[in-house]
PDB file of C-alpha atoms and ligand atoms in Angstrom:
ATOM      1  CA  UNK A 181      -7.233   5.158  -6.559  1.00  0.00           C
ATOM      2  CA  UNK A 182      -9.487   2.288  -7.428  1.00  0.00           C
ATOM      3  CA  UNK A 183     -10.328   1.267 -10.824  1.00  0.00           C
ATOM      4  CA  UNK A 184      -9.532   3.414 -14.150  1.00  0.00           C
ATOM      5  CA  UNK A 185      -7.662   6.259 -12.495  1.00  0.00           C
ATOM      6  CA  UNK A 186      -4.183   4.695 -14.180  1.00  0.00           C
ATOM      7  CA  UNK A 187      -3.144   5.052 -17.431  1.00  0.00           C
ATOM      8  CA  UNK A 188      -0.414   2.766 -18.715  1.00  0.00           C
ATOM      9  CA  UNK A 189       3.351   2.372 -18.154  1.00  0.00           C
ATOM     10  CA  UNK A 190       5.941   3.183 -15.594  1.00  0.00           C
ATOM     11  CA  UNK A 191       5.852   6.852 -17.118  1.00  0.00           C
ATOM     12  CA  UNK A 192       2.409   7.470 -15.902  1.00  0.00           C
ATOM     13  CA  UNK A 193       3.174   9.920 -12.586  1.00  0.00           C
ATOM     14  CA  UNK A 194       0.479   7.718 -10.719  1.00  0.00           C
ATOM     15  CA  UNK A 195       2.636   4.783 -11.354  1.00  0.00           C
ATOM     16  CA  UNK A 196       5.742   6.188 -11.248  1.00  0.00           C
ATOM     17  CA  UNK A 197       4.843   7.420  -7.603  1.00  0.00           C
ATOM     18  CA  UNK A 198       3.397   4.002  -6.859  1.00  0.00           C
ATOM     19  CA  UNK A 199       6.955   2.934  -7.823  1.00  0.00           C
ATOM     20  CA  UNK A 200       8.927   5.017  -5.674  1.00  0.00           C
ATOM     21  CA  UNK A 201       6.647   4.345  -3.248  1.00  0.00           C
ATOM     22  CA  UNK A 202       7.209   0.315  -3.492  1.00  0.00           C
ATOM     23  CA  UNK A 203      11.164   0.946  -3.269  1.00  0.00           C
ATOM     24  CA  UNK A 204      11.015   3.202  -0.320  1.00  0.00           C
ATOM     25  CA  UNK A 205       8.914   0.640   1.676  1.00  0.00           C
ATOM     26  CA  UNK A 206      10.219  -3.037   0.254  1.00  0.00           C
ATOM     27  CA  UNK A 207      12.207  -4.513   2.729  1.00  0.00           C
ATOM     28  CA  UNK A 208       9.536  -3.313   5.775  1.00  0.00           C
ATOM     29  CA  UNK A 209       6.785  -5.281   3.453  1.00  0.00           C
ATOM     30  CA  UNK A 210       9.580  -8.365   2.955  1.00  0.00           C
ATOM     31  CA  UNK A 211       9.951  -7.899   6.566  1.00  0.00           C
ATOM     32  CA  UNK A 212       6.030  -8.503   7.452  1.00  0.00           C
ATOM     33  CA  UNK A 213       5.165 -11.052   4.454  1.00  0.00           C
ATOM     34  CA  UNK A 214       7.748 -13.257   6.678  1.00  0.00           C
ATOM     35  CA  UNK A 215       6.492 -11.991   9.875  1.00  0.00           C
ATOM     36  CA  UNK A 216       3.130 -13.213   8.867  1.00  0.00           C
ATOM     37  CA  UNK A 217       4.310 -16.549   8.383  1.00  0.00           C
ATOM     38  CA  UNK A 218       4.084 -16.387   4.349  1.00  0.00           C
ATOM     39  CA  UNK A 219       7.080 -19.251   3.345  1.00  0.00           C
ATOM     40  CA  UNK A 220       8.282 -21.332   1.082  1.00  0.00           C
ATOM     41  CA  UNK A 221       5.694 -23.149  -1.467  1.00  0.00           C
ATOM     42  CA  UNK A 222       2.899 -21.273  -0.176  1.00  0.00           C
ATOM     43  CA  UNK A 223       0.181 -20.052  -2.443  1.00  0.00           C
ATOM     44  CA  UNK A 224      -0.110 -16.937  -2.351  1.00  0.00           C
ATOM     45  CA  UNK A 225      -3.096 -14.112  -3.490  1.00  0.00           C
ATOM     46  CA  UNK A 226      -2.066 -10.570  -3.550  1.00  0.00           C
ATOM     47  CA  UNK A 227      -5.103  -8.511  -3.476  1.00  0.00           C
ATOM     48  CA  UNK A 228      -5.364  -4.725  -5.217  1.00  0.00           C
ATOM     49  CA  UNK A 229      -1.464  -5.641  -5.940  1.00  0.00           C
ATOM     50  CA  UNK A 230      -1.526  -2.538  -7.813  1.00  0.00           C
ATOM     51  CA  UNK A 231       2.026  -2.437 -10.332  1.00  0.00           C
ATOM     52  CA  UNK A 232       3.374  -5.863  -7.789  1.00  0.00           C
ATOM     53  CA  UNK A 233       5.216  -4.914  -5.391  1.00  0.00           C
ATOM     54  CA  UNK A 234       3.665  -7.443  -2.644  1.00  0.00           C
ATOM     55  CA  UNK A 235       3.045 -10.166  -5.162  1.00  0.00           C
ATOM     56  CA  UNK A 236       6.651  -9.762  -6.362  1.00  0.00           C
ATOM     57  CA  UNK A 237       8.280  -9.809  -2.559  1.00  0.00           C
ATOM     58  CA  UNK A 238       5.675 -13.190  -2.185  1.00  0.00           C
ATOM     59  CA  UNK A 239       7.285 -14.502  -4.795  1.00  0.00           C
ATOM     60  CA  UNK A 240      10.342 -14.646  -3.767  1.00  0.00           C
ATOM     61  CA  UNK A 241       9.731 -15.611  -0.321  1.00  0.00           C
ATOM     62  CA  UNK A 242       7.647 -18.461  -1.668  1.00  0.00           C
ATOM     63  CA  UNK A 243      10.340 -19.796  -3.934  1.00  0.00           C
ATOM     64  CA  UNK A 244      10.072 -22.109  -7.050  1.00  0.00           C
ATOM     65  CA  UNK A 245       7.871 -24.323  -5.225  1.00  0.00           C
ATOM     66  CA  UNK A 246       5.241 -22.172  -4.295  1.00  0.00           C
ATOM     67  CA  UNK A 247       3.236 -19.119  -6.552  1.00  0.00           C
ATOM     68  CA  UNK A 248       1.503 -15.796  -5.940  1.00  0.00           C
ATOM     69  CA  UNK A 249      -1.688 -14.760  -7.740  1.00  0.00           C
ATOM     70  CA  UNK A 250      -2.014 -10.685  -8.241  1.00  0.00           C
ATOM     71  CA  UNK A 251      -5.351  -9.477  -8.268  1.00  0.00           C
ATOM     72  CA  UNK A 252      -6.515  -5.870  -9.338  1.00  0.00           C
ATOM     73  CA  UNK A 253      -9.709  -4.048 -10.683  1.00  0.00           C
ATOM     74  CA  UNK A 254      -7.315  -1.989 -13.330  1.00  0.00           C
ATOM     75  CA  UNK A 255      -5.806  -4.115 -16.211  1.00  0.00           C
ATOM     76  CA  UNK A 256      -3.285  -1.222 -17.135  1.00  0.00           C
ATOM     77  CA  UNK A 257      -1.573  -1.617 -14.046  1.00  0.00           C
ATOM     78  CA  UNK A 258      -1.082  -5.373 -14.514  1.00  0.00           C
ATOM     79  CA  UNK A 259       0.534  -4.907 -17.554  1.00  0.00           C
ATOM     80  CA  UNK A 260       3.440  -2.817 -15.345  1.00  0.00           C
ATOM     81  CA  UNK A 261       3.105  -5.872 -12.791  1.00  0.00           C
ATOM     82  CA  UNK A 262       3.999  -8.445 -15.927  1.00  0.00           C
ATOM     83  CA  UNK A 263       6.112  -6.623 -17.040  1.00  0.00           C
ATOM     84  CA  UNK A 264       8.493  -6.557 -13.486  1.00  0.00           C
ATOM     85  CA  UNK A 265       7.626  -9.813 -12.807  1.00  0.00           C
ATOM     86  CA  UNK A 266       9.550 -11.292 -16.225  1.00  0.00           C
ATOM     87  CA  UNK A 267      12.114  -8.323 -15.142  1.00  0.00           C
ATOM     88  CA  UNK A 268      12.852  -9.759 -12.029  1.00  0.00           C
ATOM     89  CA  UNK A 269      13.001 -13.317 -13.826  1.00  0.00           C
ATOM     90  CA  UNK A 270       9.683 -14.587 -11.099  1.00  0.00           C
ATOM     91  CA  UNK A 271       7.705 -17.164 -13.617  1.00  0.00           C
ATOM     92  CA  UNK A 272       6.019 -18.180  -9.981  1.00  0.00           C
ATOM     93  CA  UNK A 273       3.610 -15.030 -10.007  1.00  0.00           C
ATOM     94  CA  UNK A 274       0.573 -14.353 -12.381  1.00  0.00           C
ATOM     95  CA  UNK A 275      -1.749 -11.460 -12.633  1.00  0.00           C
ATOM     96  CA  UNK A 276      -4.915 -11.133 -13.010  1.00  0.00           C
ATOM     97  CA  UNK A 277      -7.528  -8.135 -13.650  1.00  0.00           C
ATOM     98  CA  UNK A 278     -10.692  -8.756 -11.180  1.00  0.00           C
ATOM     99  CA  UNK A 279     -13.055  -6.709  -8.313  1.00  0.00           C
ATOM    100  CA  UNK A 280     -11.771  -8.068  -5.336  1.00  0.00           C
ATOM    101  CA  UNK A 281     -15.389  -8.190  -3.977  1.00  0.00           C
ATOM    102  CA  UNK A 282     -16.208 -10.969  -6.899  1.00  0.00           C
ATOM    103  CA  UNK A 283     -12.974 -13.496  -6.037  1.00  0.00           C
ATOM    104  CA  UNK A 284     -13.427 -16.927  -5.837  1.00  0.00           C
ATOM    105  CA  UNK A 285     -11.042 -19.759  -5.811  1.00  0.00           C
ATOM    106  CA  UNK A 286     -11.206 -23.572  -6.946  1.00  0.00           C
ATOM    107  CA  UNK A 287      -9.165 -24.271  -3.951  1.00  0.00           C
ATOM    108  CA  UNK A 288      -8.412 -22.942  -0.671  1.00  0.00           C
ATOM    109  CA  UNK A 289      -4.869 -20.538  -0.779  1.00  0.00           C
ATOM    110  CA  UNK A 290      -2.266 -20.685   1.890  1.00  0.00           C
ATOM    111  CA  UNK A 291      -2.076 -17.158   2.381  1.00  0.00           C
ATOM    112  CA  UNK A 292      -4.126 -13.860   1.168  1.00  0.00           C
ATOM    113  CA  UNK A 293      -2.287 -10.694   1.752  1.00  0.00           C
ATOM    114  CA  UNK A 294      -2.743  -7.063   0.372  1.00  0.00           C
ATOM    115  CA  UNK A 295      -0.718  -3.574   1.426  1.00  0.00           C
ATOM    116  CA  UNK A 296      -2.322  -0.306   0.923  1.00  0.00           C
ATOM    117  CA  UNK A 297      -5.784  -1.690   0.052  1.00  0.00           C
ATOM    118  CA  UNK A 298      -8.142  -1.662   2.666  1.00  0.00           C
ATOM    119  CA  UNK A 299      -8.133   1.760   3.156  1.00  0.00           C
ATOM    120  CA  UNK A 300      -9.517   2.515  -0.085  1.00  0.00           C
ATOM    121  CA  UNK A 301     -12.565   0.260   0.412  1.00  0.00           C
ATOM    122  CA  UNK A 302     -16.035   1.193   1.816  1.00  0.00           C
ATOM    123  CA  UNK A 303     -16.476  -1.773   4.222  1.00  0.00           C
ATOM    124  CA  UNK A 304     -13.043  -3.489   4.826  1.00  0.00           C
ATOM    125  CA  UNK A 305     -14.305  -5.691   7.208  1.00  0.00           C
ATOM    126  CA  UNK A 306     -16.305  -7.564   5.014  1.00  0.00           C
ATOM    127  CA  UNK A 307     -13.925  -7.491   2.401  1.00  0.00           C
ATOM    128  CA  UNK A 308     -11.423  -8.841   4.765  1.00  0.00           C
ATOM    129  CA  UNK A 309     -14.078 -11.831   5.821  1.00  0.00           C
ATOM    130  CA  UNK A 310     -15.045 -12.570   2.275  1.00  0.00           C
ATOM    131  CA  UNK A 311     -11.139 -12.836   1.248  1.00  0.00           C
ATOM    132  CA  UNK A 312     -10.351 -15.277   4.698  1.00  0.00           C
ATOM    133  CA  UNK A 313     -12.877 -17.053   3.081  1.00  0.00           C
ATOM    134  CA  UNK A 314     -10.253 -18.246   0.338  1.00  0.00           C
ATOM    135  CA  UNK A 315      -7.744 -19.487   2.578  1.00  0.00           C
ATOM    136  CA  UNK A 316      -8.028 -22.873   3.786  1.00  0.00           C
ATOM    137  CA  UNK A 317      -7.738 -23.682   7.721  1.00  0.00           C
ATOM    138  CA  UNK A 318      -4.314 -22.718   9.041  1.00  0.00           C
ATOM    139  CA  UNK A 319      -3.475 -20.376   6.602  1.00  0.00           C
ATOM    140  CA  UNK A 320      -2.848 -16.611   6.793  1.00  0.00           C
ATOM    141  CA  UNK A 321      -4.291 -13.655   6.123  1.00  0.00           C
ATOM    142  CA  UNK A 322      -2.200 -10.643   6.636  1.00  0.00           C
ATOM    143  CA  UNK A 323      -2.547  -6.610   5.738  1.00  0.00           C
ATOM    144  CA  UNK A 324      -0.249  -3.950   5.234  1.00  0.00           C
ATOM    145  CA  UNK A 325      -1.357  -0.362   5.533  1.00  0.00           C
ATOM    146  CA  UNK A 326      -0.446   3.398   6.613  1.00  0.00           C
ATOM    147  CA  UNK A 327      -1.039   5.156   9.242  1.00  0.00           C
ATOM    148  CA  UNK A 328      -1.298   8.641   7.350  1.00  0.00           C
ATOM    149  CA  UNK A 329      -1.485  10.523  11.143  1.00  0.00           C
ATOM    150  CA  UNK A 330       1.660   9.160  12.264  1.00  0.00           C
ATOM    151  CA  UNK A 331       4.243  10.878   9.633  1.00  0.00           C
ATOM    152  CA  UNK A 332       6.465  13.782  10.780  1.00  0.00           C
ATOM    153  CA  UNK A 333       9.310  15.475  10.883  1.00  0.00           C
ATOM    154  CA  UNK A 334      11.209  16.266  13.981  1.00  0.00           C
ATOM    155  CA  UNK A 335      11.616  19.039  14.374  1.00  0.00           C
ATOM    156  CA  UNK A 336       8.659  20.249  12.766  1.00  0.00           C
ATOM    157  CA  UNK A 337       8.742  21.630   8.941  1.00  0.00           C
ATOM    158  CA  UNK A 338       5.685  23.887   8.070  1.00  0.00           C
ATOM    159  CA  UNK A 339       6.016  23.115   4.695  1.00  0.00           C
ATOM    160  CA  UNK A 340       5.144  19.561   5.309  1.00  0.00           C
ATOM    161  CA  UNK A 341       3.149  19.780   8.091  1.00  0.00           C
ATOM    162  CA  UNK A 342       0.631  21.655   5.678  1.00  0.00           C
ATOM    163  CA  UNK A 343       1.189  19.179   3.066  1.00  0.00           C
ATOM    164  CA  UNK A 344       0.265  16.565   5.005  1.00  0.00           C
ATOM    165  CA  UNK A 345      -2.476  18.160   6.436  1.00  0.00           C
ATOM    166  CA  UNK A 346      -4.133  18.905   3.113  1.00  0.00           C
ATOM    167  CA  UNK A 347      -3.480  15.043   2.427  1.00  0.00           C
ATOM    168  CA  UNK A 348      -5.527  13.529   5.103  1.00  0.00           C
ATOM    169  CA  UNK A 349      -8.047  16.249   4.364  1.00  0.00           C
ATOM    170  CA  UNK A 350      -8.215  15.494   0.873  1.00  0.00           C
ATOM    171  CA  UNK A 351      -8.084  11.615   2.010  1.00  0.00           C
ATOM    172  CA  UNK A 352     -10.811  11.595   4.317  1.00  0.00           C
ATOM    173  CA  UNK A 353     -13.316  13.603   2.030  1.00  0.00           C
ATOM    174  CA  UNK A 354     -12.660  10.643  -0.753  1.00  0.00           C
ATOM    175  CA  UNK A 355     -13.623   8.368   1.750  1.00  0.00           C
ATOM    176  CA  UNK A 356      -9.956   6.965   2.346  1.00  0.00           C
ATOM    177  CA  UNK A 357      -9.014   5.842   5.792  1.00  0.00           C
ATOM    178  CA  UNK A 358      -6.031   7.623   7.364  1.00  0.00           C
ATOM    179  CA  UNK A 359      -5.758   5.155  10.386  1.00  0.00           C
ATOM    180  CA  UNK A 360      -6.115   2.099   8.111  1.00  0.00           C
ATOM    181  CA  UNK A 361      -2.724   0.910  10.103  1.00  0.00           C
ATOM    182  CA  UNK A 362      -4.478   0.965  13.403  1.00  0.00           C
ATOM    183  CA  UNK A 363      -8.064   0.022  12.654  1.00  0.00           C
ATOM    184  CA  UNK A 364      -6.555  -3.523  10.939  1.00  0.00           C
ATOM    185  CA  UNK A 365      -7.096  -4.677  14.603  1.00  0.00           C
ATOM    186  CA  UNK A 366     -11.242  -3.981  14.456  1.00  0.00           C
ATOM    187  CA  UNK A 367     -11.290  -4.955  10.911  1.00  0.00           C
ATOM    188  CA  UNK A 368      -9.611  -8.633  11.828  1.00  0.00           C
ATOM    189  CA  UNK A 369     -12.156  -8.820  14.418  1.00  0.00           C
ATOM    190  CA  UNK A 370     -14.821  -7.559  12.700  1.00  0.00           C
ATOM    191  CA  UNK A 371     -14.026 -10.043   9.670  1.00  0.00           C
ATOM    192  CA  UNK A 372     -14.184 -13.241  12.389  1.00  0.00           C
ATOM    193  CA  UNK A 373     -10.601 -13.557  12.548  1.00  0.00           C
ATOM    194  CA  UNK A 374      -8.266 -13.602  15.547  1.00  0.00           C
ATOM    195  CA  UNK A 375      -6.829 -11.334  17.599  1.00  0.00           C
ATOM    196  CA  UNK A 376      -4.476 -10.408  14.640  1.00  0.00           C
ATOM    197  CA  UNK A 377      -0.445 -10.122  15.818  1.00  0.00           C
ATOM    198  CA  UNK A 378       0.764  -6.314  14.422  1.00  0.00           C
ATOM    199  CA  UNK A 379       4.267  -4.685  13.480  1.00  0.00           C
ATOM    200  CA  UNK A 380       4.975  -1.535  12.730  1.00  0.00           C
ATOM    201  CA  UNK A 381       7.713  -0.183  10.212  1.00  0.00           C
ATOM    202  CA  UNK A 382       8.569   2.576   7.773  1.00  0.00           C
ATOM    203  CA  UNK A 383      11.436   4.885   6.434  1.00  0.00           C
ATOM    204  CA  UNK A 384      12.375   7.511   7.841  1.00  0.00           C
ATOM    205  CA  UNK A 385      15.872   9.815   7.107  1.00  0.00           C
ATOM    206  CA  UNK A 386      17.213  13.197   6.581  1.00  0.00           C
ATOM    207  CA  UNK A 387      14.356  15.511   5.207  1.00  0.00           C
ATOM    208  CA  UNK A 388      16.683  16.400   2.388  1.00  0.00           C
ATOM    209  CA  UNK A 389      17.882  13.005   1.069  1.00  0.00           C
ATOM    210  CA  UNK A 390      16.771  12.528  -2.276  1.00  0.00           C
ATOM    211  CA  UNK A 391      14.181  10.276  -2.308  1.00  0.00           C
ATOM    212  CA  UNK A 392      12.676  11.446   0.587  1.00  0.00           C
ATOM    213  CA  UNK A 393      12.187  14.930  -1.405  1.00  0.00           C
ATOM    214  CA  UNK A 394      10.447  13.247  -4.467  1.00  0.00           C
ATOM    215  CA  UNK A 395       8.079  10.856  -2.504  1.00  0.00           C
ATOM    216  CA  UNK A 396       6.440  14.224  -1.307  1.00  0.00           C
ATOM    217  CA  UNK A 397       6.804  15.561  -4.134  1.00  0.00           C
ATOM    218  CA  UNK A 398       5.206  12.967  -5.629  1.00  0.00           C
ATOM    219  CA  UNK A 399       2.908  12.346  -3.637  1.00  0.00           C
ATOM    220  CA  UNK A 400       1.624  16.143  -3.727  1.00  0.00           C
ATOM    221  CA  UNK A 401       1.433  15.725  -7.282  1.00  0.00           C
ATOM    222  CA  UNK A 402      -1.344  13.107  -6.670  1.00  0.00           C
ATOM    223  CA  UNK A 403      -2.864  14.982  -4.065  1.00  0.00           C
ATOM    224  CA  UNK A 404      -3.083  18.045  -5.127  1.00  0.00           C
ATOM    225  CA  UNK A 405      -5.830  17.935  -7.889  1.00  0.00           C
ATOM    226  CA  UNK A 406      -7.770  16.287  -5.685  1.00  0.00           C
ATOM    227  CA  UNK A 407      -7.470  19.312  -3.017  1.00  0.00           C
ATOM    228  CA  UNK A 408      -8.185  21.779  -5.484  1.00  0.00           C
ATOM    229  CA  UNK A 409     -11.497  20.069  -6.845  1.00  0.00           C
ATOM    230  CA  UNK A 410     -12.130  20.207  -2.767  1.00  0.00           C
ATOM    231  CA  UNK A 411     -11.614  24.138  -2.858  1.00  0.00           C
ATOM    232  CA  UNK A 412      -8.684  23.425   0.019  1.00  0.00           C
ATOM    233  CA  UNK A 413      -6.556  26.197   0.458  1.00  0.00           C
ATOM    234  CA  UNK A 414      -3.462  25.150  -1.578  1.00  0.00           C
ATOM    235  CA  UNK A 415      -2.125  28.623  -1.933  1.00  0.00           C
ATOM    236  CA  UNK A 416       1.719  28.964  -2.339  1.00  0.00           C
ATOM    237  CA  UNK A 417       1.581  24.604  -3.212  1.00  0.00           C
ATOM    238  CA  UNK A 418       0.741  24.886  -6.458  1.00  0.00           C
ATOM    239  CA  UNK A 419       3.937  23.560  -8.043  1.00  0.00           C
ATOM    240  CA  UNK A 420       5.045  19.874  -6.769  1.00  0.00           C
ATOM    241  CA  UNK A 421       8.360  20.565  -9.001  1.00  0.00           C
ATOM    242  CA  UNK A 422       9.434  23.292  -6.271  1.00  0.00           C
ATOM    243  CA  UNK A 423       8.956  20.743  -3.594  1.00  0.00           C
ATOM    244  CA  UNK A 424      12.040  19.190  -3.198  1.00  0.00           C
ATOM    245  CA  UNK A 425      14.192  22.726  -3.256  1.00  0.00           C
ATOM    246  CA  UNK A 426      11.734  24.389  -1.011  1.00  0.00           C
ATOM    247  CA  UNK A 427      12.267  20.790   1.233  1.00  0.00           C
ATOM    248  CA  UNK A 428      16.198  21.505   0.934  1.00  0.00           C
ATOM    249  CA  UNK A 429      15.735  25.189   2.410  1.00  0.00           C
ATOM    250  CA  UNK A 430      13.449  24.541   4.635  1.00  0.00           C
ATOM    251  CA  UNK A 431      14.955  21.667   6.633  1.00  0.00           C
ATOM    252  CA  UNK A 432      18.194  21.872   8.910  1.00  0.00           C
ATOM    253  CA  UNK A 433      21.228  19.567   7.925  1.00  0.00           C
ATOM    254  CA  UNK A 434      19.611  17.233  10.886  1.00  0.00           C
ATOM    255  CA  UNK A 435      16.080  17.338  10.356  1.00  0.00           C
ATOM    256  CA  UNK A 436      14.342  13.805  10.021  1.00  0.00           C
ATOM    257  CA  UNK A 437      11.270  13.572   7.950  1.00  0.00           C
ATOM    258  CA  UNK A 438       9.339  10.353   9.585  1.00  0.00           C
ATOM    259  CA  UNK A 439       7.285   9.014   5.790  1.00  0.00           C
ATOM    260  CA  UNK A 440       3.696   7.401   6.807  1.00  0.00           C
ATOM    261  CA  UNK A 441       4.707   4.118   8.857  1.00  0.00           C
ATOM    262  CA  UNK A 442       3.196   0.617   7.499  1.00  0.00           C
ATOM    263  CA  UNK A 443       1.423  -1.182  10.182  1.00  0.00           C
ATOM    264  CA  UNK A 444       0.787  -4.909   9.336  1.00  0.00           C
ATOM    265  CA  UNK A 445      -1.326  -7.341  11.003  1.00  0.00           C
ATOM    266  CA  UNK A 446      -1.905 -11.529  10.419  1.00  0.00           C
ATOM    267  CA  UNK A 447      -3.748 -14.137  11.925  1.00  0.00           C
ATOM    268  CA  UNK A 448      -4.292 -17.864  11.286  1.00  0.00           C
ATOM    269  CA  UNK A 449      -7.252 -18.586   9.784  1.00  0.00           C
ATOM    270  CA  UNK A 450      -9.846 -20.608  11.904  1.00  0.00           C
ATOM    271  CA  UNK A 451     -11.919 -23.523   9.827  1.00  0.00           C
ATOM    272  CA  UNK A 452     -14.810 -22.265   6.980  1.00  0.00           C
ATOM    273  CA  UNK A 453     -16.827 -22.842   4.328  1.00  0.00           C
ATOM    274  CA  UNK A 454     -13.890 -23.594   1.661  1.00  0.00           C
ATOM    275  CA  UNK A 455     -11.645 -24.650   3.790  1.00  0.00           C
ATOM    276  CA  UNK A 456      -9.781 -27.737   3.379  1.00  0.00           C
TER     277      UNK A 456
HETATM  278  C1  SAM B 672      -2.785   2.264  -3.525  1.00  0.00           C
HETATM  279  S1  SAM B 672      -2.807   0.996  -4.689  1.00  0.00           S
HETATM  280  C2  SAM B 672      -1.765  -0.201  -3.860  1.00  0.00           C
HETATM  281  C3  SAM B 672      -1.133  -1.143  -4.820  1.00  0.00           C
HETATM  282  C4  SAM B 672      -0.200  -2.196  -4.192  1.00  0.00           C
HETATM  283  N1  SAM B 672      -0.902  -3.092  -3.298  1.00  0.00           N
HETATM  284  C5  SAM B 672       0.965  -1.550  -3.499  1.00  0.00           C
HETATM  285  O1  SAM B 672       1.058  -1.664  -2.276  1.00  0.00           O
HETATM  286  O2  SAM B 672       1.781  -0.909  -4.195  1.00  0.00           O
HETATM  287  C6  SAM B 672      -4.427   0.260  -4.532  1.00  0.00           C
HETATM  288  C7  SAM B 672      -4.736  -0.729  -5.656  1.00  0.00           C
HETATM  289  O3  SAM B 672      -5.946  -1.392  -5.350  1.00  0.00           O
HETATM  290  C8  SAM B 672      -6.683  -1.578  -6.554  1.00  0.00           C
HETATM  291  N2  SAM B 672      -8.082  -1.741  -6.183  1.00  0.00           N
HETATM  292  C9  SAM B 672      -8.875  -0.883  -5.510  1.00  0.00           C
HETATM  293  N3  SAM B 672     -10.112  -1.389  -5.344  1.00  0.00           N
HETATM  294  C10 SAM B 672     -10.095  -2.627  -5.905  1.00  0.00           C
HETATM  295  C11 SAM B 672     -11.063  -3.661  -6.053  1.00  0.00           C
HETATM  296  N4  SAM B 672     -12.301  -3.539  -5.572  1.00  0.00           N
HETATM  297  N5  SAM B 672     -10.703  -4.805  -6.697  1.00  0.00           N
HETATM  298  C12 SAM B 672      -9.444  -4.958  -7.174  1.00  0.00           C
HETATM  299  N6  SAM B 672      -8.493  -4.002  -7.062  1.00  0.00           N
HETATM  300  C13 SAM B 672      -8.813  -2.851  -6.450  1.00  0.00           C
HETATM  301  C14 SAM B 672      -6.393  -0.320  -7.353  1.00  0.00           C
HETATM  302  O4  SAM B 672      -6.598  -0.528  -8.745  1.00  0.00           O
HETATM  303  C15 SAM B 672      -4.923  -0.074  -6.995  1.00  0.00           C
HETATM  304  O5  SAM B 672      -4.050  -0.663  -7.931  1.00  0.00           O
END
């Protein structure tokens, strides 16, 4: 999911997923923007901030007296992102379309954060480095990402259980991390940072609730293409529509489906090159 792979609007089913996907985890990502130590009049960079969901929740947390800057390789995206940002009435945020690899900044930021970004990259570590880089001394840099091997559903449904499955197999073979959530720990390391402090946090409710159903669904409707062009063995998933009925039948009235848990990490930013 880097670059082109979007095409515009909230109708696209990429960004309609990325969508439900923002709503079903917003108040864990509030929860560790705060945790972090993001605050009022801080300046903020979002990075890969995707349709805004990080850079919006920044924004608020920052107030009138501070801004977020939303960074991503795929303008189409950001036009979604503008477009919810004069929604929510948040004239504190800007977007704007560049490779994360190639930012730069006049002056040091208060605080670089990204959510579900690293584990799309090659070489996070460095990415993470190059990025602290932008932050002046005492600042923050803090991720947000999944732990793909940590979903489930208690007690177990075969129907996801395969799904899943197939999506860390289709993951891995793109290259995507699966353990992104617990690896933030090396990566911080790796990228000269501290010890990083970590949370964990994620839905989690009856496998039949509504939006529960359609965030697999969804998500299978990404997934899927990309398991096929792998020759995975999809048989018997080849309609994401049926997902949420075959969800309803399969699960007891008490079953809990446990969606991929965000881990976050954050440290304070020792002095640099940029740093003020
Ligand atoms: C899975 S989405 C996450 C979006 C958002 N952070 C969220 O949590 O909803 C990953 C985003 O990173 C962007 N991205 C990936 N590689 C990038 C790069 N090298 N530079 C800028 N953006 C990048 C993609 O375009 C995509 O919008």
């Amino acid at each position: 999911m880097t670059g082109t792979e979007y095409s515009l609007g909230h109708d696209d089913p990429e960004v309609r997923r990325l969508l439900l996907q923002g709503r079903l985890y917003a108040e864990h990502t509030d929860r560790a923007l705060r945790l972090a130590g993001i605050a009022p009049g801080m300046r903020v960079l979002d990075v890969g901030c995707g349709p805004g969901d990080v850079s919006l929740a920044a924004a608020r947390v920052v107030g009138p007296t501070g801004s977020v800057t939303g960074v991503d390789a795929t303008p189409g995206i950001l036009d979604v992102a503008e477009r919810r940002a004069a929604e929510h009435d948040l004239p504190n945020v800007e977007f704007r379309s560049e490779n994360i690899a190639e930012l730069s900044a006049d002056r040091p930021y208060d605080a670089v954060a990204g959510r579900l970004i690293l584990m799309h990259l090659p070489d996070p570590a460095t990415t993470v480095e190059h990025l602290a880089g932008l932050v002046r001394t005492g600042g923050v840099v803090t991720f947000q990402e999944f732990e793909l091997t940590a979903s489930r559903t208690a007690p177990p449904m075969p129907l996801i259980d395969r799904i899943g499955d197939l999506t860390r197999q289709s993951f891995r073979a793109l290259g995507v991390s699966t353990e992104m959530g617990t690896s933030l720990h090396r990566v911080f390391r790796r990228a000269g940072l501290a010890d990083p402090r970590m949370n964990l946090s994620g839905p989690l409710g009856a496998a039949t609730a509504p939006e529960l159903t359609e965030f697999v669904a969804d998500l299978w409707r990404t997934v899927l293409p990309i398991a096929q062009r792998l020759g995975l063995d999809v048989d018997g998933l080849t309609d994401p529509d049926a997902i949420p009925e075959r969800m309803r039948a399969e699960a007891g009235p008490d079953t809990v489906v446990v969606l991929p848990p965000l881990i976050s990490a954050w440290s304070t930013v020792r002095g640099t090159s940029l740093r003020a």
